XYZ file of N, CA, C and O in Angstrom:
644
model
N -27.220 19.603 2.106
C -27.950 20.304 1.903
C -29.389 19.512 2.405
O -29.689 18.754 1.919
N -29.749 20.750 3.281
C -31.527 20.494 3.983
C -32.292 21.213 3.376
O -31.635 22.699 3.699
N -33.301 21.191 2.773
C -34.209 21.435 1.979
C -35.462 21.561 2.962
O -35.629 20.261 3.391
N -35.925 22.670 3.571
C -36.881 22.517 4.687
C -38.777 23.628 4.168
O -38.220 24.646 4.087
N -39.497 22.330 3.635
C -40.342 23.570 3.288
C -42.013 23.096 3.487
O -42.291 21.609 3.685
N -42.508 23.385 4.517
C -43.318 23.003 5.573
C -42.567 21.907 6.460
O -41.914 21.679 7.321
N -44.240 20.940 6.345
C -43.773 19.109 6.569
C -42.336 18.624 6.023
O -42.307 17.245 6.178
N -42.476 18.831 5.097
C -41.524 18.344 3.805
C -39.744 18.327 3.999
O -39.699 19.483 4.053
N -39.006 17.620 4.393
C -37.956 17.556 4.180
C -36.758 16.718 3.453
O -37.003 16.080 4.045
N -35.643 17.618 3.237
C -35.593 16.476 2.153
C -33.699 17.063 2.025
O -33.290 18.003 2.420
N -33.125 15.515 2.648
C -31.398 15.921 3.077
C -30.495 15.476 1.826
O -30.491 14.286 1.608
N -29.963 15.767 1.009
C -29.314 15.233 0.244
C -28.402 14.330 0.615
O -27.505 14.734 1.025
N -28.501 13.099 0.038
C -27.519 12.282 0.591
C -25.770 11.596 0.408
O -24.904 11.403 -0.189
N -25.897 12.665 -0.872
C -24.268 12.522 -1.724
C -24.137 14.279 -2.431
O -25.271 15.157 -2.488
N -22.644 13.865 -2.889
C -22.412 15.440 -3.243
C -21.965 14.695 -4.370
O -20.955 13.834 -4.158
N -21.687 15.793 -5.271
C -20.816 15.127 -6.477
C -19.951 16.612 -7.527
O -20.945 17.104 -7.480
N -18.892 16.086 -7.911
C -17.710 16.662 -8.860
C -17.299 16.452 -10.136
O -17.423 15.456 -8.861
N -17.031 16.957 -10.593
C -16.593 16.415 -11.692
C -16.098 17.381 -12.206
O -15.873 18.258 -12.151
N -14.952 16.799 -13.183
C -13.272 18.074 -12.680
C -12.611 17.673 -13.974
O -12.780 16.549 -13.811
N -11.993 18.139 -15.039
C -11.346 17.807 -16.119
C -10.236 18.079 -15.763
O -9.288 19.041 -15.830
N -9.349 17.173 -15.679
C -7.848 17.392 -15.614
C -6.966 17.401 -16.636
O -6.930 15.960 -17.984
N -5.851 18.381 -17.111
C -5.089 18.226 -18.071
C -3.956 17.713 -18.184
O -3.100 17.961 -17.735
N -4.438 16.242 -18.144
C -3.017 15.093 -17.448
C -3.565 13.505 -18.104
O -4.644 13.673 -17.851
N -2.820 12.619 -18.691
C -2.770 11.017 -18.662
C -3.766 10.704 -17.673
O -3.933 10.776 -16.507
N -4.880 9.603 -17.962
C -5.189 8.906 -16.805
C -4.185 8.019 -15.877
O -4.434 8.147 -14.234
N -3.143 8.021 -16.540
C -2.548 6.872 -15.012
C -1.842 7.792 -14.198
O -1.523 7.073 -13.136
N -1.504 9.036 -15.003
C -0.890 10.356 -13.870
C -2.048 10.683 -13.052
O -1.765 10.725 -11.739
N -3.161 11.140 -13.423
C -4.240 11.020 -13.058
C -5.064 10.232 -11.751
O -4.596 10.599 -10.259
N -4.614 9.374 -11.494
C -4.838 7.413 -11.170
C -3.609 7.809 -10.041
O -4.130 8.152 -8.724
N -2.656 8.581 -9.717
C -1.595 8.603 -9.174
C -1.688 9.287 -8.362
O -1.548 9.332 -6.399
N -2.274 10.477 -8.816
C -2.811 12.125 -7.954
C -3.581 12.065 -6.854
O -3.848 11.853 -5.507
N -4.705 10.753 -7.404
C -5.818 10.544 -7.082
C -5.211 9.879 -5.707
O -6.021 9.561 -4.834
N -4.674 8.064 -5.951
C -4.360 7.654 -5.370
C -3.188 7.831 -4.361
O -3.735 6.744 -3.250
N -1.319 7.871 -4.685
C -0.967 7.153 -3.766
C -0.546 8.623 -3.254
O -1.465 10.108 -2.767
N 0.216 8.527 -1.636
C -0.235 9.203 -0.192
C 0.312 10.644 -0.668
O 0.575 11.746 -0.390
N 1.937 10.485 -1.377
C 2.561 11.621 -1.742
C 1.788 12.758 -2.067
O 2.071 14.062 -2.078
N 0.894 12.169 -2.986
C 0.549 13.743 -4.097
C -0.998 13.599 -3.250
O -1.431 15.084 -2.773
N -2.045 12.626 -2.515
C -3.305 12.886 -2.523
C -2.952 13.688 -1.047
O -3.941 15.360 -0.985
N -2.216 13.651 -0.403
C -1.593 14.408 0.886
C -0.834 15.986 0.541
O -1.181 16.995 1.591
N -0.826 16.202 -0.940
C -0.846 17.715 -1.274
C -1.954 18.559 -2.106
O -2.035 19.994 -1.087
N -2.929 18.002 -2.442
C -3.895 18.788 -3.037
C -4.928 18.766 -2.011
O -5.970 19.198 -2.245
N -5.193 17.784 -1.117
C -6.776 17.094 -0.639
C -6.932 17.346 1.078
O -7.074 18.091 1.338
N -4.972 17.521 1.152
C -4.847 17.800 2.666
C -3.344 18.542 3.064
O -2.716 19.402 2.005
N -2.636 18.209 4.075
C -1.397 18.736 4.395
C -0.291 17.590 4.230
O 0.684 17.251 4.920
N -0.895 16.131 4.198
C 0.247 14.975 4.007
C -0.909 13.524 4.595
O -1.979 13.864 4.683
N -0.227 12.285 4.178
C -1.571 11.462 4.386
C -0.479 9.862 4.053
O 0.722 9.984 3.636
N -0.984 9.293 4.781
C -0.616 7.306 4.078
C -1.983 7.317 4.152
O -3.185 7.336 4.685
N -1.594 6.335 2.676
C -2.432 5.244 2.213
C -2.452 4.380 2.030
O -1.012 3.937 1.790
N -2.624 2.802 3.039
C -2.235 1.540 2.511
C -3.347 1.022 1.111
O -4.529 1.291 1.023
N -2.539 1.093 0.158
C -3.879 1.399 -2.073
C -4.044 -0.467 -1.424
O -3.785 -0.560 -2.787
N -4.777 -0.724 -0.938
C -5.772 -2.022 -0.769
C -7.370 -2.139 -0.590
O -7.491 -1.468 0.898
N -8.764 -2.807 -1.109
C -8.823 -3.351 -0.417
C -8.962 -3.153 1.380
O -7.839 -4.543 1.660
N -9.809 -2.976 2.338
C -9.332 -3.062 3.452
C -7.993 -2.626 4.111
O -7.621 -2.088 5.913
N -6.977 -1.546 3.319
C -6.164 -1.161 4.162
C -6.280 0.566 4.317
O -7.614 1.493 4.321
N -6.332 1.354 5.184
C -6.117 2.491 6.170
C -5.900 3.074 5.640
O -4.385 3.409 4.920
N -6.212 4.399 5.951
C -5.833 5.580 5.361
C -5.703 6.470 5.618
O -7.093 7.068 6.948
N -5.036 8.060 6.353
C -5.393 8.918 6.975
C -4.801 10.048 6.771
O -3.735 10.170 5.707
N -6.083 11.331 6.219
C -5.380 12.408 5.971
C -5.190 13.393 6.326
O -6.623 13.581 7.583
N -4.176 14.214 6.736
C -4.325 15.247 7.560
C -4.043 16.491 6.823
O -4.256 17.135 6.135
N -5.038 17.610 8.305
C -5.771 18.704 8.115
C -4.728 19.742 8.248
O -5.614 20.791 9.403
N -3.973 19.501 8.703
C -3.012 20.943 9.410
C -3.597 21.095 10.604
O -3.785 19.788 11.730
N -4.065 22.220 11.581
C -4.771 21.834 13.067
C -5.927 21.800 12.700
O -6.475 21.952 14.474
N -6.427 21.356 11.673
C -8.175 21.390 12.240
C -7.726 19.573 12.731
O -8.929 18.977 12.751
N -7.106 19.015 12.263
C -6.663 17.411 12.384
C -6.606 16.490 11.144
O -6.271 16.937 10.482
N -7.264 14.914 11.775
C -7.207 14.276 10.603
C -8.662 13.317 10.732
O -9.067 13.293 11.024
N -8.326 13.050 8.801
C -9.412 12.074 8.269
C -8.658 10.961 8.606
O -7.693 10.644 8.103
N -9.675 10.330 8.914
C -9.396 8.956 8.950
C -10.247 7.669 8.452
O -11.884 8.125 7.789
N -10.609 6.958 7.767
C -10.715 5.724 7.199
C -9.973 4.394 6.039
O -9.093 4.816 6.612
N -10.743 4.060 5.569
C -10.643 2.557 5.388
C -10.544 2.975 4.195
O -11.894 2.701 2.463
N -9.807 1.946 3.388
C -9.943 1.778 1.623
C -10.827 0.850 0.424
O -11.083 -0.270 2.006
N -11.867 0.709 0.649
C -12.724 -0.028 0.383
C -12.808 -0.980 -1.471
O -12.767 -1.722 -1.282
N -12.374 0.324 -2.462
C -12.103 -0.509 -3.477
C -11.203 0.344 -4.369
O -11.113 1.634 -4.767
N -10.296 -0.923 -5.472
C -9.286 0.135 -5.868
C -9.551 -1.163 -7.398
O -8.557 -1.956 -7.712
N -9.739 -0.067 -8.505
C -9.838 -0.557 -10.061
C -8.804 0.246 -10.579
O -9.742 1.215 -11.163
N -8.047 -0.668 -10.520
C -6.620 0.078 -11.571
C -6.850 0.357 -12.653
O -6.970 -0.746 -13.762
N -7.644 1.949 -14.027
C -7.000 3.123 -13.230
C -8.693 4.009 -12.903
O -8.340 5.631 -13.703
N -9.560 3.065 -13.296
C -10.669 4.230 -12.711
C -11.442 4.446 -12.050
O -12.309 4.593 -12.278
N -10.840 3.852 -10.277
C -11.674 3.300 -9.476
C -11.504 4.112 -8.154
O -10.151 2.471 -8.559
N -11.639 4.394 -7.436
C -10.518 4.405 -5.702
C -12.162 4.855 -5.472
O -12.344 6.088 -5.220
N -12.342 4.162 -3.722
C -13.693 4.457 -3.502
C -13.170 3.836 -1.875
O -12.058 3.099 -1.468
N -13.092 4.895 -0.915
C -12.722 4.681 0.794
C -13.957 5.197 1.667
O -15.087 6.351 1.100
N -14.033 4.837 2.809
C -14.802 5.354 3.284
C -14.364 6.472 4.645
O -12.899 5.481 5.691
N -14.391 7.445 5.347
C -13.880 7.899 5.777
C -14.892 9.185 6.913
O -15.655 9.205 6.898
N -14.034 9.538 8.181
C -14.291 10.432 8.999
C -13.555 11.520 9.216
O -12.484 11.351 8.923
N -13.671 12.897 9.004
C -13.246 14.249 8.733
C -13.066 14.566 10.474
O -14.473 14.823 10.782
N -12.234 15.648 10.027
C -12.429 16.290 11.543
C -13.195 16.791 11.184
O -13.411 18.168 10.586
N -14.185 17.545 12.574
C -15.093 18.694 11.672
C -15.574 19.579 13.569
O -15.099 19.100 13.905
N -15.443 20.704 13.654
C -15.610 21.407 14.969
C -16.370 21.335 15.413
O -15.657 21.314 17.401
N -18.035 20.749 14.890
C -18.969 20.493 16.016
C -18.987 18.838 16.505
O -19.518 18.680 17.015
N -17.627 18.717 16.259
C -17.721 16.818 16.588
C -17.328 16.818 17.189
O -15.995 16.494 16.793
N -17.299 15.236 18.405
C -16.527 15.755 19.578
C -15.497 14.498 18.582
O -16.016 13.417 18.703
N -13.802 14.131 18.814
C -13.467 13.687 17.649
C -13.198 12.218 18.996
O -12.987 11.453 17.569
N -14.290 11.832 19.876
C -13.893 10.467 20.512
C -15.339 9.971 20.699
O -15.638 9.185 20.172
N -16.359 10.729 19.616
C -17.504 10.328 18.809
C -17.984 10.168 17.071
O -18.729 10.663 17.208
N -16.710 9.448 16.597
C -16.790 9.339 15.397
C -17.741 8.198 14.859
O -17.483 7.780 14.086
N -17.605 7.501 16.055
C -18.639 6.120 15.453
C -19.401 6.881 14.486
O -20.543 7.413 15.332
N -20.091 5.890 13.248
C -21.325 6.034 13.370
C -21.143 7.769 11.975
O -22.043 7.941 11.245
N -20.139 8.145 11.797
C -19.881 9.121 11.460
C -18.517 9.070 10.195
O -18.473 10.283 9.477
N -19.440 7.789 9.320
C -18.707 7.262 8.515
C -18.596 7.844 7.012
O -20.055 7.386 6.632
N -18.391 8.423 5.782
C -19.202 8.800 4.514
C -18.214 7.914 3.703
O -17.012 7.614 3.576
N -18.617 8.056 2.429
C -17.902 7.248 1.092
C -17.808 7.956 0.206
O -18.396 8.479 0.070
N -16.278 8.371 0.500
C -16.061 8.879 -1.067
C -15.471 8.377 -2.389
O -14.530 7.306 -2.211
N -15.533 8.523 -3.116
C -15.670 7.328 -4.726
C -15.072 8.725 -5.536
O -15.933 9.493 -5.997
N -13.855 7.865 -6.369
C -13.536 8.653 -7.677
C -13.356 7.891 -8.412
O -13.164 6.959 -8.774
N -13.745 8.486 -9.450
C -14.105 7.527 -10.359
C -13.210 8.503 -11.744
O -13.751 9.586 -12.322
N -12.291 7.764 -12.605
C -11.678 8.677 -13.501
C -11.880 7.527 -15.344
O -11.851 6.910 -15.283
N -12.339 8.818 -15.811
C -12.263 8.395 -16.972
C -11.429 8.597 -18.307
O -11.431 10.276 -18.226
N -10.670 8.507 -18.793
C -9.765 9.617 -20.017
C -10.498 9.965 -21.258
O -11.708 9.370 -21.486
N -10.175 11.298 -21.463
C -10.750 12.355 -22.341
C -10.075 12.391 -22.943
O -9.412 13.392 -22.295
N -9.926 12.237 -24.259
C -8.930 12.893 -24.970
C -7.220 12.670 -24.236
O -7.144 11.729 -24.216
N -6.481 13.814 -24.262
C -5.093 13.830 -23.921
C -5.377 14.136 -21.868
O -4.542 13.870 -21.986
N -6.550 14.077 -21.873
C -6.991 14.503 -20.489
C -7.464 13.789 -19.684
O -8.076 12.115 -20.274
N -7.909 13.125 -18.250
C -9.077 12.790 -17.181
C -10.051 12.935 -16.800
O -9.802 14.126 -16.214
N -11.164 12.508 -17.016
C -12.571 13.555 -16.090
C -12.834 12.455 -14.914
O -12.533 11.777 -14.692
N -12.168 13.363 -13.935
C -13.125 12.929 -12.383
C -14.331 13.483 -11.905
O -14.615 14.315 -12.020
N -14.506 11.724 -11.859
C -16.067 12.182 -11.279
C -15.793 11.699 -9.617
O -15.185 10.769 -8.971
N -16.761 12.261 -8.691
C -16.008 12.341 -7.571
C -17.526 12.164 -6.893
O -18.816 12.964 -6.976
N -17.721 11.326 -5.890
C -19.206 10.492 -4.878
C -19.020 10.845 -3.593
O -17.749 10.282 -3.110
N -19.601 12.261 -2.738
C -19.187 11.565 -1.143
C -20.839 11.121 -0.973
O -21.696 11.799 -1.429
N -20.835 9.713 -0.133
C -22.591 9.865 -0.154
C -22.725 9.411 1.523
O -21.287 8.909 2.313
N -23.587 9.085 2.121
C -23.567 8.008 3.451
C -24.093 9.323 3.948
O -24.284 8.964 5.693
N -24.646 10.488 3.867
C -24.897 12.148 4.993
C -26.212 11.753 5.454
O -25.679 12.005 6.682
N -27.139 10.768 5.183
C -28.373 10.531 6.015
C -28.527 9.403 6.786
O -29.779 9.385 7.612
N -27.219 8.817 6.157
C -27.179 7.647 7.425
C -26.782 7.713 9.128
O -25.967 7.104 8.827
N -25.948 9.374 8.793
C -24.959 9.710 10.016
C -25.461 9.209 11.203
O -26.350 9.647 11.553
N -24.568 8.676 12.589
C -25.037 8.420 13.691
C -26.111 10.450 13.868
O -24.745 10.928 13.301
N -26.001 10.574 15.152
C -26.722 12.044 15.764
C -28.168 12.620 15.345
O -29.039 11.163 14.400
N -28.533 13.057 14.965
C -29.766 14.425 14.495
C -29.818 14.693 12.986
O -28.476 14.467 12.016
N -30.754 14.552 12.335
C -30.476 14.904 10.734
C -30.124 16.174 10.546
O -29.637 15.970 9.381
N -30.649 17.345 11.652
C -29.480 18.100 11.757
C -28.174 17.872 10.932
O -27.041 19.063 9.908
N -27.277 16.981 11.976
C -25.806 17.340 12.048
C -25.321 16.963 10.800
O -24.704 17.249 9.568
N -25.993 15.628 10.512
C -25.667 15.171 8.603
C -25.990 16.624 7.506
O -25.026 16.623 6.724
N -26.808 17.087 7.536
C -27.341 18.037 6.825
C -26.349 19.106 6.916
O -26.259 20.001 5.783
N -25.853 19.804 8.022
C -24.387 20.502 7.884
C -23.422 20.131 7.780
O -22.961 20.404 6.662
N -22.874 18.601 8.038
C -22.187 18.127 7.344
C -22.137 18.139 6.030
O -21.027 18.558 5.114
N -23.471 17.434 4.787
C -23.010 17.472 3.568
C -22.704 19.521 3.507
O -22.360 19.212 2.109
N -23.686 20.329 3.749
C -23.476 21.323 3.311
C -22.213 21.743 3.593
O -21.126 22.444 2.518
N -21.452 21.501 4.312
C -19.844 21.977 4.536
C -19.181 21.220 3.951
O -18.262 21.696 2.629
N -19.394 19.802 2.657
C -18.439 18.710 2.430
C -18.672 20.000 0.862
O -17.803 18.812 0.255
N -20.374 20.310 0.447
C -20.118 20.338 -0.284
C -19.794 21.308 -1.642
O -18.554 21.374 -2.250
N -18.877 23.151 0.491
C -18.160 23.813 -0.317
C -17.093 23.772 -0.217
O -15.758 23.242 -1.471
N -16.306 22.474 0.412
C -14.680 21.592 0.418
C -14.639 21.100 -1.012
O -13.695 20.827 -1.501
N -15.057 20.457 -1.505
C -15.152 19.880 -2.593
C -14.992 20.715 -3.441
O -14.658 20.372 -4.063
N -16.215 21.644 -3.976
C -15.424 22.428 -4.922
C -14.256 22.643 -5.063
O -13.865 23.125 -5.873
N -12.901 23.128 -3.665
C -12.181 23.531 -3.512
C -11.328 22.831 -3.710
O -10.555 22.782 -4.442
N -11.500 21.370 -3.225
C -10.290 20.508 -3.258
C -10.631 20.247 -4.781
O -9.282 19.690 -5.272
N -11.588 19.662 -5.485
C -11.724 19.359 -6.885
C -10.434 19.808 -7.783
O -10.441 20.159 -8.562
N -11.140 21.589 -7.520
C -10.088 22.524 -8.027
C -8.430 22.463 -8.095
O -7.610 22.846 -8.534
N -8.002 22.258 -6.927
C -7.070 22.401 -6.014
C -5.974 20.310 -7.493
O -4.780 20.927 -7.302
N -7.064 19.359 -7.436
C -6.873 18.767 -7.983
C -6.238 18.619 -8.820
O -5.097 18.829 -9.884
N -7.044 19.737 -10.288
C -6.478 19.897 -11.208
C -5.024 20.793 -11.198
O -4.643 20.912 -12.116
N -5.223 21.946 -10.327
C -4.357 22.616 -10.026
C -2.724 21.888 -9.793
O -2.260 22.265 -10.885
N -3.192 21.211 -8.923
C -1.619 19.870 -8.644
C -1.136 19.557 -9.792
O -0.250 19.353 -9.837
N -2.030 18.429 -11.009
C -1.633 18.122 -11.659
C -1.048 18.924 -12.870
O -0.363 18.451 -13.988
N -1.049 20.048 -12.675
C -0.600 20.811 -14.252
C 0.709 21.249 -13.834
O 1.719 21.646 -14.440
N 1.321 21.029 -11.729
C 2.238 20.920 -11.522
C 3.094 20.821 -11.446
O 3.842 20.778 -10.762
N 2.796 18.692 -11.218
C 3.641 18.374 -10.495
C 3.747 17.172 -12.071
O 4.080 16.782 -12.934
N 5.233 16.364 -11.828
C 5.480 15.641 -12.912
C 5.563 14.204 -11.952
O 6.058 13.995 -10.795
N 5.220 13.288 -12.612
C 4.670 12.033 -11.168
C 4.878 10.970 -11.967
O 4.353 10.254 -12.769
N 6.215 11.612 -13.331
C 6.443 9.964 -13.866
C 7.555 9.221 -12.974
O 7.636 9.362 -12.006
N 7.108 7.690 -13.498
C 7.802 6.685 -12.932
C 9.745 6.892 -12.997
O 9.427 7.489 -13.935
């Protein structure tokens, strides 16, 4: 989000979304962290090395793939990673300095789970301030869709061990 009023410019550095998922926290943990699941509600496939420093890739069909590194894993409440997503106006060879941080915090609520997602780091991206603001705006809409897909996916899949 980029707001410009006269000489004042405000660029939101983070996006926050919450969704109540009608599934136990361990089930939601699996859906948010395991490649076979995250690759279905967030993209079209994924690889995740679920440990700090582990590499991850999320494929988005014809749009390309997001690459990243796992930063924090605290089962079943916190999963965080840094990633760079495929963007139509970003040269894939110019990805250095374009990583944002995504954090999922899970909290049991009754028989369900509250999932709180924050993506941050837009103001520190390489390039111009306008490019970071454009990316933040695009991701704001994307996370609205993805969090709904997460809840729908949890309602339709059996994650039992």
